[in-house]
């Protein structure tokens, strides 16, 4: 399957490596190396990054849910600024878009602006989620991928695909090579959150789940070679 425009979701924790917080530069440089292979081949790449290496959501009843989610949005902005700079250091042009003003650090999102950057061969980072509380970065990437007419959402995770149960708890867990989004929803499989799953089903946006730590896993996925699980929408 030849990819024209793909959206890649990276977890913040994955970028932290073994440190589990902040950034691991070697990990991010390896991601950049793989993404550049596809960018050089003409694939348009949008990236969404979670904020879990800095903030894991509401952790105290002393913090309002809306404020907690706003902190999480800002964590994703920090991640995108850092990763964007590593990508630039590795020879790519980048731009960061947010759904709210961040001074001169990012540009305000619009579909026309994003398409202009894609046409220039830039890697476009979509930071700040949807700009609203109660929506995760799963929903954020789904919204932007649908809005920007992406071919597929690629989910680089710490697990090599979708299983019928938690393989860490069940040694007999079955891995799917392919599964429908309807079955994901019906069985409550943790691919993305429910809101994002329903959006993918309604707008026929396919997804693929693969292991971030697989050798050249990102590069392979961006060329349509999925060694994890393909989530179908037909």
Short mmCIF file of C-alpha atoms in Angstrom, two decimals:
data_model
loop_
_atom_site.label_atom_id
_atom_site.label_comp_id
_atom_site.label_asym_id
_atom_site.label_seq_id
_atom_site.Cartn_x
_atom_site.Cartn_y
_atom_site.Cartn_z
CA UNK A 1 0.00 0.00 0.00
CA UNK A 2 1.58 3.25 -1.16
CA UNK A 3 1.21 6.08 1.34
CA UNK A 4 0.70 9.67 0.14
CA UNK A 5 0.00 11.42 3.44
CA UNK A 6 0.27 9.72 6.82
CA UNK A 7 -0.22 10.85 10.39
CA UNK A 8 2.12 9.35 12.98
CA UNK A 9 1.23 9.22 16.68
CA UNK A 10 4.14 9.01 19.11
CA UNK A 11 3.75 8.58 22.85
CA UNK A 12 5.56 11.05 25.06
CA UNK A 13 6.79 8.19 27.26
CA UNK A 14 8.41 6.54 24.25
CA UNK A 15 10.44 9.68 23.59
CA UNK A 16 11.78 9.57 27.14
CA UNK A 17 13.40 6.18 26.63
CA UNK A 18 14.48 4.42 29.81
CA UNK A 19 14.40 7.70 31.74
CA UNK A 20 10.58 7.68 31.56
CA UNK A 21 10.45 11.46 31.76
CA UNK A 22 11.82 14.30 29.64
CA UNK A 23 13.59 13.34 26.40
CA UNK A 24 16.06 10.72 25.24
CA UNK A 25 17.89 12.33 22.33
CA UNK A 26 19.10 9.06 20.83
CA UNK A 27 15.53 7.75 20.68
CA UNK A 28 14.24 10.91 19.01
CA UNK A 29 17.12 10.94 16.50
CA UNK A 30 16.29 7.37 15.52
CA UNK A 31 12.66 8.37 14.94
CA UNK A 32 13.88 11.30 12.83
CA UNK A 33 16.14 9.06 10.76
CA UNK A 34 13.26 6.77 9.88
CA UNK A 35 10.81 9.57 9.14
CA UNK A 36 13.36 11.24 6.85
CA UNK A 37 13.53 8.12 4.67
CA UNK A 38 9.85 8.54 3.87
CA UNK A 39 9.98 12.33 3.56
CA UNK A 40 12.83 11.97 1.05
CA UNK A 41 10.65 9.48 -0.86
CA UNK A 42 7.87 12.08 -1.14
CA UNK A 43 5.54 10.98 1.68
CA UNK A 44 3.80 13.84 3.49
CA UNK A 45 4.06 13.33 7.24
CA UNK A 46 1.97 14.81 10.04
CA UNK A 47 2.93 14.05 13.63
CA UNK A 48 1.04 14.15 16.93
CA UNK A 49 2.88 13.52 20.20
CA UNK A 50 1.36 12.69 23.57
CA UNK A 51 2.43 14.51 26.72
CA UNK A 52 2.90 11.59 29.09
CA UNK A 53 6.62 12.18 29.59
CA UNK A 54 5.66 15.38 31.45
CA UNK A 55 2.03 15.08 32.51
CA UNK A 56 -0.36 12.17 32.89
CA UNK A 57 -3.61 14.06 33.33
CA UNK A 58 -5.49 14.91 36.48
CA UNK A 59 -3.51 13.50 39.39
CA UNK A 60 -5.18 15.31 42.28
CA UNK A 61 -8.66 16.41 43.29
CA UNK A 62 -7.07 19.78 44.01
CA UNK A 63 -6.72 20.34 40.25
CA UNK A 64 -9.74 21.00 38.06
CA UNK A 65 -10.07 18.60 35.11
CA UNK A 66 -10.07 21.46 32.60
CA UNK A 67 -6.85 22.90 34.04
CA UNK A 68 -5.24 19.46 34.12
CA UNK A 69 -6.05 18.95 30.45
CA UNK A 70 -4.65 22.39 29.62
CA UNK A 71 -1.36 21.40 31.27
CA UNK A 72 -1.38 18.27 29.11
CA UNK A 73 -1.91 20.35 25.97
CA UNK A 74 1.10 22.47 26.84
CA UNK A 75 3.16 19.32 27.45
CA UNK A 76 2.44 18.26 23.85
CA UNK A 77 3.59 21.68 22.63
CA UNK A 78 6.90 21.27 24.47
CA UNK A 79 7.33 17.81 22.97
CA UNK A 80 6.65 19.03 19.44
CA UNK A 81 9.09 21.95 19.78
CA UNK A 82 11.84 19.57 20.91
CA UNK A 83 11.20 16.85 18.35
CA UNK A 84 10.79 19.42 15.58
CA UNK A 85 14.26 20.78 16.35
CA UNK A 86 15.80 17.30 16.29
CA UNK A 87 14.12 16.70 12.93
CA UNK A 88 15.59 19.95 11.62
CA UNK A 89 19.02 18.95 12.87
CA UNK A 90 18.61 15.74 10.87
CA UNK A 91 17.93 17.66 7.66
CA UNK A 92 14.15 18.06 7.51
CA UNK A 93 12.02 21.19 7.31
CA UNK A 94 9.30 21.37 9.94
CA UNK A 95 6.45 23.50 11.19
CA UNK A 96 4.33 23.32 14.35
CA UNK A 97 0.62 24.11 14.33
CA UNK A 98 -1.57 24.58 17.40
CA UNK A 99 -5.32 25.21 17.81
CA UNK A 100 -4.53 28.19 20.06
CA UNK A 101 -2.02 31.04 19.94
CA UNK A 102 1.44 30.32 21.41
CA UNK A 103 3.12 33.61 20.62
CA UNK A 104 5.83 33.14 18.01
CA UNK A 105 6.58 29.54 19.02
CA UNK A 106 3.93 27.93 16.76
CA UNK A 107 1.51 28.86 14.00
CA UNK A 108 -2.26 28.81 14.42
CA UNK A 109 -3.79 25.74 12.76
CA UNK A 110 -5.80 25.99 9.58
CA UNK A 111 -6.29 23.37 6.90
CA UNK A 112 -5.03 25.72 4.19
CA UNK A 113 -1.89 26.52 6.16
CA UNK A 114 -1.17 22.85 6.86
CA UNK A 115 -1.66 21.95 3.19
CA UNK A 116 0.75 24.72 2.21
CA UNK A 117 3.42 23.27 4.50
CA UNK A 118 2.81 19.74 3.24
CA UNK A 119 3.18 20.96 -0.34
CA UNK A 120 6.59 22.36 0.60
CA UNK A 121 7.73 18.97 1.84
CA UNK A 122 7.67 19.95 5.50
CA UNK A 123 6.94 17.61 8.38
CA UNK A 124 3.96 19.17 10.15
CA UNK A 125 3.56 18.78 13.91
CA UNK A 126 0.03 19.13 15.27
CA UNK A 127 0.49 20.15 18.92
CA UNK A 128 -1.99 21.14 21.62
CA UNK A 129 -4.55 18.42 20.92
CA UNK A 130 -7.95 19.73 19.88
CA UNK A 131 -7.48 22.81 22.04
CA UNK A 132 -10.32 21.71 24.32
CA UNK A 133 -10.43 19.73 27.58
CA UNK A 134 -11.89 16.22 27.80
CA UNK A 135 -10.33 15.19 24.47
CA UNK A 136 -7.19 13.08 24.28
CA UNK A 137 -4.36 13.19 21.75
CA UNK A 138 -5.97 10.05 20.25
CA UNK A 139 -8.96 12.21 19.38
CA UNK A 140 -6.64 15.02 18.32
CA UNK A 141 -4.78 12.95 15.74
CA UNK A 142 -8.00 11.39 14.48
CA UNK A 143 -9.61 14.79 13.99
CA UNK A 144 -6.59 16.21 12.15
CA UNK A 145 -6.05 13.09 10.03
CA UNK A 146 -9.68 13.17 8.88
CA UNK A 147 -9.61 16.91 8.32
CA UNK A 148 -6.35 16.72 6.35
CA UNK A 149 -7.41 13.74 4.21
CA UNK A 150 -4.65 11.43 5.45
CA UNK A 151 -4.37 7.92 4.06
CA UNK A 152 -3.80 6.29 7.44
CA UNK A 153 -3.03 6.87 11.11
CA UNK A 154 0.12 5.09 12.28
CA UNK A 155 0.31 4.32 16.00
CA UNK A 156 3.88 3.65 17.17
CA UNK A 157 3.52 1.92 20.54
CA UNK A 158 5.47 -0.09 23.06
CA UNK A 159 3.54 -3.19 21.92
CA UNK A 160 3.76 -4.86 18.52
CA UNK A 161 0.07 -4.84 17.63
CA UNK A 162 -3.48 -5.35 18.85
CA UNK A 163 -4.23 -8.37 21.05
CA UNK A 164 -7.49 -9.93 22.23
CA UNK A 165 -6.28 -9.50 25.81
CA UNK A 166 -3.32 -8.02 27.64
CA UNK A 167 -0.26 -10.10 26.61
CA UNK A 168 1.56 -8.95 29.74
CA UNK A 169 -1.09 -10.73 31.82
CA UNK A 170 -2.17 -13.50 29.46
CA UNK A 171 0.62 -15.52 27.78
CA UNK A 172 -1.98 -17.01 25.43
CA UNK A 173 -3.16 -13.63 24.17
CA UNK A 174 -3.84 -13.64 20.42
CA UNK A 175 -2.38 -10.96 18.19
CA UNK A 176 -4.44 -9.77 15.24
CA UNK A 177 -2.79 -9.17 11.87
CA UNK A 178 -5.98 -7.34 10.87
CA UNK A 179 -9.13 -6.36 12.75
CA UNK A 180 -12.13 -4.18 11.94
CA UNK A 181 -12.76 -0.94 13.79
CA UNK A 182 -16.24 -2.26 14.61
CA UNK A 183 -14.73 -5.23 16.45
CA UNK A 184 -12.29 -2.92 18.24
CA UNK A 185 -15.25 -0.90 19.51
CA UNK A 186 -17.42 -3.92 20.33
CA UNK A 187 -14.63 -5.66 22.27
CA UNK A 188 -13.35 -2.46 23.90
CA UNK A 189 -9.81 -3.13 22.71
CA UNK A 190 -7.42 -0.36 23.73
CA UNK A 191 -6.20 0.79 20.30
CA UNK A 192 -7.28 4.40 20.75
CA UNK A 193 -9.95 5.83 23.04
CA UNK A 194 -13.63 5.30 22.24
CA UNK A 195 -14.24 8.79 20.85
CA UNK A 196 -11.36 8.40 18.40
CA UNK A 197 -12.47 4.87 17.45
CA UNK A 198 -15.99 6.02 16.61
CA UNK A 199 -14.63 8.93 14.55
CA UNK A 200 -12.42 6.51 12.59
CA UNK A 201 -15.41 4.25 11.97
CA UNK A 202 -17.71 7.06 10.86
CA UNK A 203 -15.13 8.69 8.57
CA UNK A 204 -13.47 5.48 7.37
CA UNK A 205 -9.99 6.35 8.62
CA UNK A 206 -7.80 3.22 8.83
CA UNK A 207 -5.15 2.76 11.48
CA UNK A 208 -2.09 0.60 11.94
CA UNK A 209 -0.47 -0.36 15.25
CA UNK A 210 3.18 -1.42 15.39
CA UNK A 211 6.16 -1.57 17.71
CA UNK A 212 8.11 1.67 17.96
CA UNK A 213 11.21 -0.33 18.88
CA UNK A 214 11.03 -2.62 15.85
CA UNK A 215 14.03 -2.04 13.59
CA UNK A 216 12.90 0.45 10.92
CA UNK A 217 9.32 -0.01 12.15
CA UNK A 218 8.31 3.58 11.39
CA UNK A 219 10.02 3.57 8.00
CA UNK A 220 8.35 0.28 7.06
CA UNK A 221 4.91 1.44 8.23
CA UNK A 222 5.17 4.68 6.22
CA UNK A 223 5.84 2.59 3.13
CA UNK A 224 2.78 0.45 3.84
CA UNK A 225 4.70 -2.50 5.26
CA UNK A 226 2.85 -3.10 8.52
CA UNK A 227 4.34 -5.77 10.79
CA UNK A 228 1.82 -5.11 13.55
CA UNK A 229 -1.96 -4.89 13.20
CA UNK A 230 -4.02 -3.13 10.54
CA UNK A 231 -7.35 -1.74 11.77
CA UNK A 232 -9.76 -1.77 8.83
CA UNK A 233 -12.79 0.47 8.33
CA UNK A 234 -14.64 -1.20 5.45
#
